[in-house]
Coordinates of C-alpha atoms and ligand atoms in Angstrom, one line a residue:
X1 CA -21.6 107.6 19.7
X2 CA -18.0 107.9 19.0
X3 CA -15.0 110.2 19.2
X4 CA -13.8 111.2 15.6
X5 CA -11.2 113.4 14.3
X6 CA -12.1 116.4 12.4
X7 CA -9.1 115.4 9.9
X8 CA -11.2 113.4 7.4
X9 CA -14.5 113.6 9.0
X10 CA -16.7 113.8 5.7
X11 CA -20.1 116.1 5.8
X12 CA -23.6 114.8 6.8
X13 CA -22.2 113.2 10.2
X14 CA -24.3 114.2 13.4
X15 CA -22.6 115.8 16.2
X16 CA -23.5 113.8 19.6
X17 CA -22.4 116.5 22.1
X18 CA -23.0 120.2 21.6
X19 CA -20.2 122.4 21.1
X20 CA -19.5 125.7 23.5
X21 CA -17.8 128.3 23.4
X22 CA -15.1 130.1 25.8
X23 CA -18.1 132.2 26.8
X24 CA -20.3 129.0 27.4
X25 CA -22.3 129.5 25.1
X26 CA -23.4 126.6 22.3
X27 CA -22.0 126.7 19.3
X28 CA -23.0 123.8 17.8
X29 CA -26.1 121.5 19.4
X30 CA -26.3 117.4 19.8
X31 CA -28.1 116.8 16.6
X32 CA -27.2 119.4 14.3
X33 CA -25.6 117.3 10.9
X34 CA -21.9 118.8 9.8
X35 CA -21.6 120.5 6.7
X36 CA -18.4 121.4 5.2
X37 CA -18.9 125.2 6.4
X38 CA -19.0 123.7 10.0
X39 CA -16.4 121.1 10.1
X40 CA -14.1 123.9 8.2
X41 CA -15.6 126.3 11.0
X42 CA -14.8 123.6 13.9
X43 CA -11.3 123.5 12.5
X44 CA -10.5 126.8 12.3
X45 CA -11.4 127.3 16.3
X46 CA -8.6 124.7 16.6
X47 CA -11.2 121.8 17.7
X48 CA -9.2 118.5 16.8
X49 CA -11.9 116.1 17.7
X50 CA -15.5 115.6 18.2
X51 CA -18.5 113.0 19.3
X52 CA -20.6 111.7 16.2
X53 CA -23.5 109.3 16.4
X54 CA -23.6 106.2 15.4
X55 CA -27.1 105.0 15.2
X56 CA -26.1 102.0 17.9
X57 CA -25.6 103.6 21.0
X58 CA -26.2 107.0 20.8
X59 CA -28.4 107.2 24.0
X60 CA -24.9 106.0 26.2
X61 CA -23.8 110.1 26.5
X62 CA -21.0 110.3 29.4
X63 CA -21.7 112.1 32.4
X64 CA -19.0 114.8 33.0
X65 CA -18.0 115.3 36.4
X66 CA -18.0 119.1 35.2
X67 CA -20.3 119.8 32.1
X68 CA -18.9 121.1 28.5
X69 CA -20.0 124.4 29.4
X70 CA -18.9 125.0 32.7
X71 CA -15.6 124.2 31.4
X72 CA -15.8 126.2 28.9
X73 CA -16.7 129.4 30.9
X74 CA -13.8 129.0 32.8
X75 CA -11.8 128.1 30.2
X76 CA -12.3 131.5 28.8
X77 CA -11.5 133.3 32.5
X78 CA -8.4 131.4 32.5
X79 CA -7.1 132.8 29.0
X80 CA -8.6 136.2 29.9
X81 CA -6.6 136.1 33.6
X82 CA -3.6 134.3 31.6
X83 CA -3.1 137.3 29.2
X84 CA -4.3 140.4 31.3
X85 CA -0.7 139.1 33.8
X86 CA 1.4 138.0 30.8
X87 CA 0.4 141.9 29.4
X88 CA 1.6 143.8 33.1
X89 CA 5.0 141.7 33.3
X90 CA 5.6 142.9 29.9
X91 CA 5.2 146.1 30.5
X92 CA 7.4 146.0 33.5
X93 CA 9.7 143.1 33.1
X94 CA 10.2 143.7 28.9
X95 CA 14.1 144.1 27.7
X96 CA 17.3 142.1 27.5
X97 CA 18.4 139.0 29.6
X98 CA 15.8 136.2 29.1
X99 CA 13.3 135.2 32.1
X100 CA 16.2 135.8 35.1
X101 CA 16.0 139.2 33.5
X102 CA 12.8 139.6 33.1
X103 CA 12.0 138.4 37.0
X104 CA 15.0 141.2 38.2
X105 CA 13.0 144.3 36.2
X106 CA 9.7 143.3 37.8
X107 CA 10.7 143.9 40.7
X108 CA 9.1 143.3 44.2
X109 CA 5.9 145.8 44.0
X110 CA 2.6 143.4 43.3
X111 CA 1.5 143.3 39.9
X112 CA -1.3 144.8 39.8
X113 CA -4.0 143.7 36.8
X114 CA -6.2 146.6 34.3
X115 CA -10.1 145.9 35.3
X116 CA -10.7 143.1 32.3
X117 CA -8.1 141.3 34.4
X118 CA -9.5 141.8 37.8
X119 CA -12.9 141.1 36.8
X120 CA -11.5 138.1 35.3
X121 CA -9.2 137.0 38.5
X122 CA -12.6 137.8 40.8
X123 CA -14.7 135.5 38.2
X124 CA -12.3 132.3 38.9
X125 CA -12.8 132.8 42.4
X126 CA -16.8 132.4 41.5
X127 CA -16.0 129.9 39.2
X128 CA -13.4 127.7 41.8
X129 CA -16.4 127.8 44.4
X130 CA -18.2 126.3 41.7
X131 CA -16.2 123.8 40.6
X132 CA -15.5 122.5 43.9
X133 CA -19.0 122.3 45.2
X134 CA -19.5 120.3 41.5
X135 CA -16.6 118.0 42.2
X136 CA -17.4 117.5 46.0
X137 CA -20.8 116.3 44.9
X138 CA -20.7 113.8 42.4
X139 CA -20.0 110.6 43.3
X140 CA -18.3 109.1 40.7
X141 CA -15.1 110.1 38.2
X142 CA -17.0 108.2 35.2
X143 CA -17.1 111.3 33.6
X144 CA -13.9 112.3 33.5
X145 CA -12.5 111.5 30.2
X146 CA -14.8 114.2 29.0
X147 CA -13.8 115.5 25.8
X148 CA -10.1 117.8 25.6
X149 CA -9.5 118.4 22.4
X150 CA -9.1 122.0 21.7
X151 CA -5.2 123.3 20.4
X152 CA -6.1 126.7 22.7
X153 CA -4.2 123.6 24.8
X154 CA -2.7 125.7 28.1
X155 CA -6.2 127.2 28.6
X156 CA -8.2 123.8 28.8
X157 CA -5.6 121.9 29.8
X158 CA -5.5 123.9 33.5
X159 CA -9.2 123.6 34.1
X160 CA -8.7 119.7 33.6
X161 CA -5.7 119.7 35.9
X162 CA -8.0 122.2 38.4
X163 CA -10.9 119.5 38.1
X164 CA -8.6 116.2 38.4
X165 CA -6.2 118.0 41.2
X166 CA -9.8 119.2 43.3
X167 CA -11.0 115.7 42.6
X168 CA -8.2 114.1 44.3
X169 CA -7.9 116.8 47.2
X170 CA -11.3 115.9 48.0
X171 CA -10.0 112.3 48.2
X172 CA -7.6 113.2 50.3
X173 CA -10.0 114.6 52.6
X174 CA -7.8 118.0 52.4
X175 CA -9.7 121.1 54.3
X176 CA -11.8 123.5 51.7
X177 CA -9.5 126.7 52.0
X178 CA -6.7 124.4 50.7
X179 CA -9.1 122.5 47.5
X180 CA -9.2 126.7 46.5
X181 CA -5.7 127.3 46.6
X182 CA -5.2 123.9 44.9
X183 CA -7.6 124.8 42.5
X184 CA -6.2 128.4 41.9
X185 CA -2.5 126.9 41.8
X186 CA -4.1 124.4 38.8
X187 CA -5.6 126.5 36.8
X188 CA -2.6 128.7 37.2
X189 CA 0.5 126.4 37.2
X190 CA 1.0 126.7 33.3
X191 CA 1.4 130.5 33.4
X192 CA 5.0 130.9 32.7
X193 CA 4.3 129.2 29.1
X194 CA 2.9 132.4 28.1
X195 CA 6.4 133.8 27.5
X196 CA 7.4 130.3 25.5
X197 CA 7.1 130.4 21.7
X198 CA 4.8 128.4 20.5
X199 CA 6.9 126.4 18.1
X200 CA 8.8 125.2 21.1
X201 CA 5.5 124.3 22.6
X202 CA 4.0 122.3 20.1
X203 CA 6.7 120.9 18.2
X204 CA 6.2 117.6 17.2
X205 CA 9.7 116.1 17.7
X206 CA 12.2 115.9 19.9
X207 CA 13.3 119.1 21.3
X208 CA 17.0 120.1 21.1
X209 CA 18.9 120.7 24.6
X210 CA 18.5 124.3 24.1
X211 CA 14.4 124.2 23.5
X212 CA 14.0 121.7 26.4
X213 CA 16.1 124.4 28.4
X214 CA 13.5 127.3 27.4
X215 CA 10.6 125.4 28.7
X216 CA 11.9 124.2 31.9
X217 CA 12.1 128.2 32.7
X218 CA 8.1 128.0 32.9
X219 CA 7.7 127.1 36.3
X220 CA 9.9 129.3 37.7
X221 CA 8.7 132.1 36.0
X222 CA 5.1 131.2 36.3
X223 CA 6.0 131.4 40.3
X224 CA 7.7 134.8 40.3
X225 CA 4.4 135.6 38.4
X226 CA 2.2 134.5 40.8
X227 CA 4.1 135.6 43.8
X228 CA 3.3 138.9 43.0
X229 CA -0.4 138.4 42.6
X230 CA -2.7 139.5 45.2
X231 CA -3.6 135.9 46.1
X232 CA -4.4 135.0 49.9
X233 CA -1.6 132.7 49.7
X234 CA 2.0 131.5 48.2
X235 CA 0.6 128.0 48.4
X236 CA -0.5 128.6 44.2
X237 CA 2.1 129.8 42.9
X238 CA 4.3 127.1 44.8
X239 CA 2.4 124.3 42.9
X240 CA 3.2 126.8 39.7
X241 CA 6.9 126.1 40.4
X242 CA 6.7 122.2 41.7
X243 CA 5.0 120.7 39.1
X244 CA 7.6 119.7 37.0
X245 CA 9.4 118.4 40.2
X246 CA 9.6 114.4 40.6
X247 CA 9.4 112.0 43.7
X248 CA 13.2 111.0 43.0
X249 CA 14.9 114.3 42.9
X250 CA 14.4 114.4 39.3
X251 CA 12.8 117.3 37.9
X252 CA 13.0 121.0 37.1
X253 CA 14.1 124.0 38.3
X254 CA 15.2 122.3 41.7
X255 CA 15.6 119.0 41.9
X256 CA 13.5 118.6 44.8
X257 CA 12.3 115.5 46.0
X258 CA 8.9 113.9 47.2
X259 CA 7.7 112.1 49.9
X260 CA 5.3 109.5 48.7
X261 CA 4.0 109.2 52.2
X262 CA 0.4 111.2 52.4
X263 CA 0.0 110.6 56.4
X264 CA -1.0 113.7 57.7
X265 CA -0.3 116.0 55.6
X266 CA -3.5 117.2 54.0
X267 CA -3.9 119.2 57.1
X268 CA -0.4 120.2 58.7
X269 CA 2.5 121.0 56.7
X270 CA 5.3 122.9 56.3
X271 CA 7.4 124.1 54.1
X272 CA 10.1 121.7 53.7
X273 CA 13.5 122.9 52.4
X274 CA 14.2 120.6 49.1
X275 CA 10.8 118.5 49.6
X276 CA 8.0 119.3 47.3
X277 CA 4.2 120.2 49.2
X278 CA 1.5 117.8 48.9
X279 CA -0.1 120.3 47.2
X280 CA 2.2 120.7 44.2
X281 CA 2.5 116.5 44.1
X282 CA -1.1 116.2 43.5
X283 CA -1.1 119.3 41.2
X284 CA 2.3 117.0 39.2
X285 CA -0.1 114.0 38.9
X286 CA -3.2 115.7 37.9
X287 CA -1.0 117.6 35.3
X288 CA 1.0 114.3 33.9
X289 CA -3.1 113.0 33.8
X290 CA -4.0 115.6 31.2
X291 CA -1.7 115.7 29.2
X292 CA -2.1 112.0 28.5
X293 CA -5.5 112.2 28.1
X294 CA -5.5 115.1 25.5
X295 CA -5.3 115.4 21.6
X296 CA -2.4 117.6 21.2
X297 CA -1.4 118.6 17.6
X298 CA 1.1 116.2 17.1
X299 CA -0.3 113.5 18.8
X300 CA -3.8 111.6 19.5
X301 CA -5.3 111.5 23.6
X302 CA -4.1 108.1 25.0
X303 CA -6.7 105.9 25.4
X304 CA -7.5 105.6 28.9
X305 CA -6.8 101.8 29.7
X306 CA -3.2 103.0 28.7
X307 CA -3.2 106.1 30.6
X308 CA -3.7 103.9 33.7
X309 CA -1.0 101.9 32.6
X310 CA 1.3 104.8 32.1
X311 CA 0.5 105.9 35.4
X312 CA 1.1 103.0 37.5
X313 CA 4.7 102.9 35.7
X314 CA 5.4 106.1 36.7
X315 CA 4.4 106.3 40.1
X316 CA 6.9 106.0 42.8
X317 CA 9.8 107.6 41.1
X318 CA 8.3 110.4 38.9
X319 CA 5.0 110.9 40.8
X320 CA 3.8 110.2 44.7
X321 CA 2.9 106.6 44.4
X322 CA 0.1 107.4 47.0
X323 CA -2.0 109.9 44.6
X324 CA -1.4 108.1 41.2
X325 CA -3.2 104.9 43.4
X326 CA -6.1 107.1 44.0
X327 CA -6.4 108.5 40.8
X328 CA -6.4 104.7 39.5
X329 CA -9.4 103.8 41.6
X330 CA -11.1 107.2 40.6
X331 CA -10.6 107.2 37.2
X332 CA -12.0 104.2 34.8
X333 CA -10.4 102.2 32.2
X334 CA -12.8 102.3 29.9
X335 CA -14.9 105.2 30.4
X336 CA -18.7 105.4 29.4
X337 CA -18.9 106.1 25.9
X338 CA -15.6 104.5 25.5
X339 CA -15.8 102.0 22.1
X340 CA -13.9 98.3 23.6
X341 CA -13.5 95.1 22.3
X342 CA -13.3 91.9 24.6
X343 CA -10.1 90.0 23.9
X344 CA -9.7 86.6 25.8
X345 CA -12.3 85.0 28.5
X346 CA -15.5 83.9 28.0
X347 CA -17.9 83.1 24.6
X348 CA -17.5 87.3 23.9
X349 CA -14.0 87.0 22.6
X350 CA -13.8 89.1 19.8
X351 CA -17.3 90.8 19.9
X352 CA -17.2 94.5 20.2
X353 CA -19.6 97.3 22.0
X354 CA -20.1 100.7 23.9
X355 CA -19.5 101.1 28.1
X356 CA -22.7 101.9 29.2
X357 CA -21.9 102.5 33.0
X358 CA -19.1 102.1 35.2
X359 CA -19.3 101.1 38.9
X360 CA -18.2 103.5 41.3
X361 CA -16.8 100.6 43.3
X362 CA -15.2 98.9 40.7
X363 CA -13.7 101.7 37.6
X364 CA -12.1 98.8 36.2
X365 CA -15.2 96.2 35.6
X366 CA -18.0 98.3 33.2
X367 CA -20.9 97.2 31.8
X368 CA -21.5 97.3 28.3
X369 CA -23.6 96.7 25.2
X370 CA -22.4 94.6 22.8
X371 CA -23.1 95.4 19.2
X372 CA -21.0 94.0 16.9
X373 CA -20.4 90.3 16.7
X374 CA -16.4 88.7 16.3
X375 CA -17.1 88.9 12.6
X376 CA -17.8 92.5 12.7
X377 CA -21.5 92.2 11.8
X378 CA -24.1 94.0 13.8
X379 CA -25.8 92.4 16.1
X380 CA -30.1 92.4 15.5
X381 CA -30.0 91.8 19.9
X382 CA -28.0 93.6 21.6
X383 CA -26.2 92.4 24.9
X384 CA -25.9 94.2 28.2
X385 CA -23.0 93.1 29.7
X386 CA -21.8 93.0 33.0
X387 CA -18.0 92.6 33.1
X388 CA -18.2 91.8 37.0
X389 CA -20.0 88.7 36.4
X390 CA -17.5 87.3 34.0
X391 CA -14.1 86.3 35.8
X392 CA -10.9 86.8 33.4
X393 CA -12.1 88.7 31.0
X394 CA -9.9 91.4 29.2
X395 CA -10.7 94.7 27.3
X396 CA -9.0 97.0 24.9
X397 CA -9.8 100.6 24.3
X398 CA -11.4 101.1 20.1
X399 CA -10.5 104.0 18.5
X400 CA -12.4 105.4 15.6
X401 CA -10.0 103.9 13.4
X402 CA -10.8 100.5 14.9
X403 CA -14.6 100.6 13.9
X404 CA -16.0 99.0 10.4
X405 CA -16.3 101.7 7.8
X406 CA -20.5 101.9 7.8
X407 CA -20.3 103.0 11.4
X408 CA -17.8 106.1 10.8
X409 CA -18.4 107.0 7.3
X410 CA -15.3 106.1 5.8
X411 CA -12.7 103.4 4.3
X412 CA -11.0 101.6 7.7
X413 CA -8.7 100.2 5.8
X414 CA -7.5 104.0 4.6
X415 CA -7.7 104.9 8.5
X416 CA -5.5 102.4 9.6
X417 CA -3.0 103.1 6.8
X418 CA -2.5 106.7 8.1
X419 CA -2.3 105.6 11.3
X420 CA 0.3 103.6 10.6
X421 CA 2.3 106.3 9.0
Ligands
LIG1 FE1 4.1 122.8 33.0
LIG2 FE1 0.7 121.6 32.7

């Protein structure tokens, strides 16, 4: 099983994971072979990637910490809850002056949702009790890296910071009420964006001074959003309007700074004047996490050994050094399903194969099956390997593009070219 774009997938490939939809309900099964009409169907939902079989290890299917279709349930409560606020500040908040504006119109009655809206706000409160109780018991991240590659990006992208912020709350041993208002602050930190144009948001370049000014008015206005909500706390929307902030005093709309000192917080804190809540940091690290690890449309996911990477060089300044180290022992390199190939150490050099499992005291040391020699050619015996048993041994992340053509279907050669582009 591999992860292949839909650009250039050709028809008669096997999907490996079902498809859902923002209902949670399958769209496509494990098994069912693409045509054109599907992979044109796939498209047009704005799916950017998906898992094909390979024929070689197509029993190794990762095990996500929260499945396909639970995320996709809530996925769809999230875009429901999004829209249904985004429509009642328009209605109050609509006219001249940009978000200051805006905020001054909507004044300081709660904003108070149609019934679509409140059905959908009471469904994430079902949904965040769910996702917890998921999260608090599995016993391993090695299913973390599951698939996020839908361009409906905001949507998906806050259940994934909801699932990695709960998962490191839990870490941190913080009390249940607060996992729900972390969660609840996750899934809603990105609200502001709904009043961002989209051409802003996904622009492939480098913005101009005057686009990266727009989009650093998202968390404020995501906060004056929230504020108004009839949430149980303010503790939400403040990770709504920290999590752009940055350990050194760096981010937006304040400047605040962290603490990078956890200690006793996860229980008793208060509200610092120009020191960002634990809450919000983990919410900031969670947040940095998915977008790394997700296809966006002008960019591939990261692979995950260099999302660790990435993390570890940003930690201390830009994010509490504290979380990104748990996050790093939570989350794997090289995650099951994940295509590597062994570089230096040992007789292996060179050979390539599938993670099969990933030891929940050790992310960084999988086992895997090797299946293709350091020719490239299959191998009729497969090895199991077990990375802990072989000292200085080092890995890199495969990407579709780095397999030989008869496993994906296609010329490598013409991959790599585009790639390269
Ligand atoms: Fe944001
Ligand atoms: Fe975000």
């Amino acid at each position: 099983m591999y992860r292949h774009s839909l650009e250039g997938l050709a028809p008669g490939e096997v999907l490996a994971k079902t498809i859902y939809d923002d209902g949670g309900r399958p769209l496509l099964t494990a098994g069912t072979r693409l045509n054109a009409a599907y992979i044109r169907a796939l498209r047009k939902r704005g799916l950017m990637s998906v898992y094909i079989r390979d024929g070689l290890a197509d029993d190794v299917v990762p095990n996500d910490l929260v499945s396909e279709q639970v995320r996709a349930t809530i996925t769809g409560h999230v875009a429901t809850t999004f829209t249904s606020i985004a429509m009642v500040a328009e209605e109050r908040g609509s006219g001249p002056g940009g978000v200051p504006g805006m905020v001054d119109r909507l004044g300081e009655q709660p904003l108070e949702l149609d019934t679509r809206g409140q059905k959908a706000i009471a469904e994430l409160y079902s949904d965040i009790e769910y996702l917890i109780s998921e999260v608090l018991e599995s016993d391993s991240a090695a299913g973390l890296e599951s698939l996020k590659t839908h361009s409906s990006y905001t949507f998906e992208h806050s259940v994934d910071v909801a699932v990695v912020g709960v998962l490191l709350g839990r870490r941190l041993q913080m009390p249940y009420d607060r996992l729900r208002e972390l969660a609840l602050g996750c899934l809603m930190h990105d609200i502001g964006k709904t009043y961002i144009d989209h051409t802003i948001l996904d622009k492939a370049g480098k913005l101009t001074p005057d686009e990266f000014a727009v989009i650093q008015q998202h968390p404020y206005l995501g906060f004056e959003l929230l504020r108004r909500m009839p949430f149980k706390s303010l503790l939400p929307a403040h990770v709504a309007y920290q999590h752009h902030e940055k350990q050194s005093g760096g981010g937006y709309p304040r400047g605040l700074v962290g603490d990078n000192q956890i200690g006793s917080r996860t229980m008793h804190e208060r509200v610092g004047a120009g020191r960002m809540l634990l809450i919000a940091e983990i919410g900031a690290v969670a947040d940095v996490y998915s977008a790394l690890a997700s296809d966006r449309p002008y960019r591939r996911a990261m692979p995950s050994d260099q999302i660790a990477a990435t993390l570890s060089q940003m930690a201390g300044k830009h994010l509490n050094k504290e979380i990104v180290g748990w996050l790093r022992r939570l989350v794997p390199s090289y995650p099951v399903g994940t295509w590597v190939e062994i570089q230096f150490g040992s007789r292996w050099a060179g050979y390539r194969g599938v993670v099969t499992s990933v030891p929940f005291t050790s992310v960084d040391e999988p086992c895997i099956r090797l299946v293709l020699d350091a020719r490239g050619e299959q191998m009729t015996d497969p090895v199991e390997l077990d990375t802990r048993d072989v000292p200085d041994l080092t890995l890199m992340s495969l990407t579709d593009e780095d397999l030989p053509p008869h496993l994906r279907g296609r010329d490598a050669r013409a991959g790599r070219a585009s790639r390269a582009r």
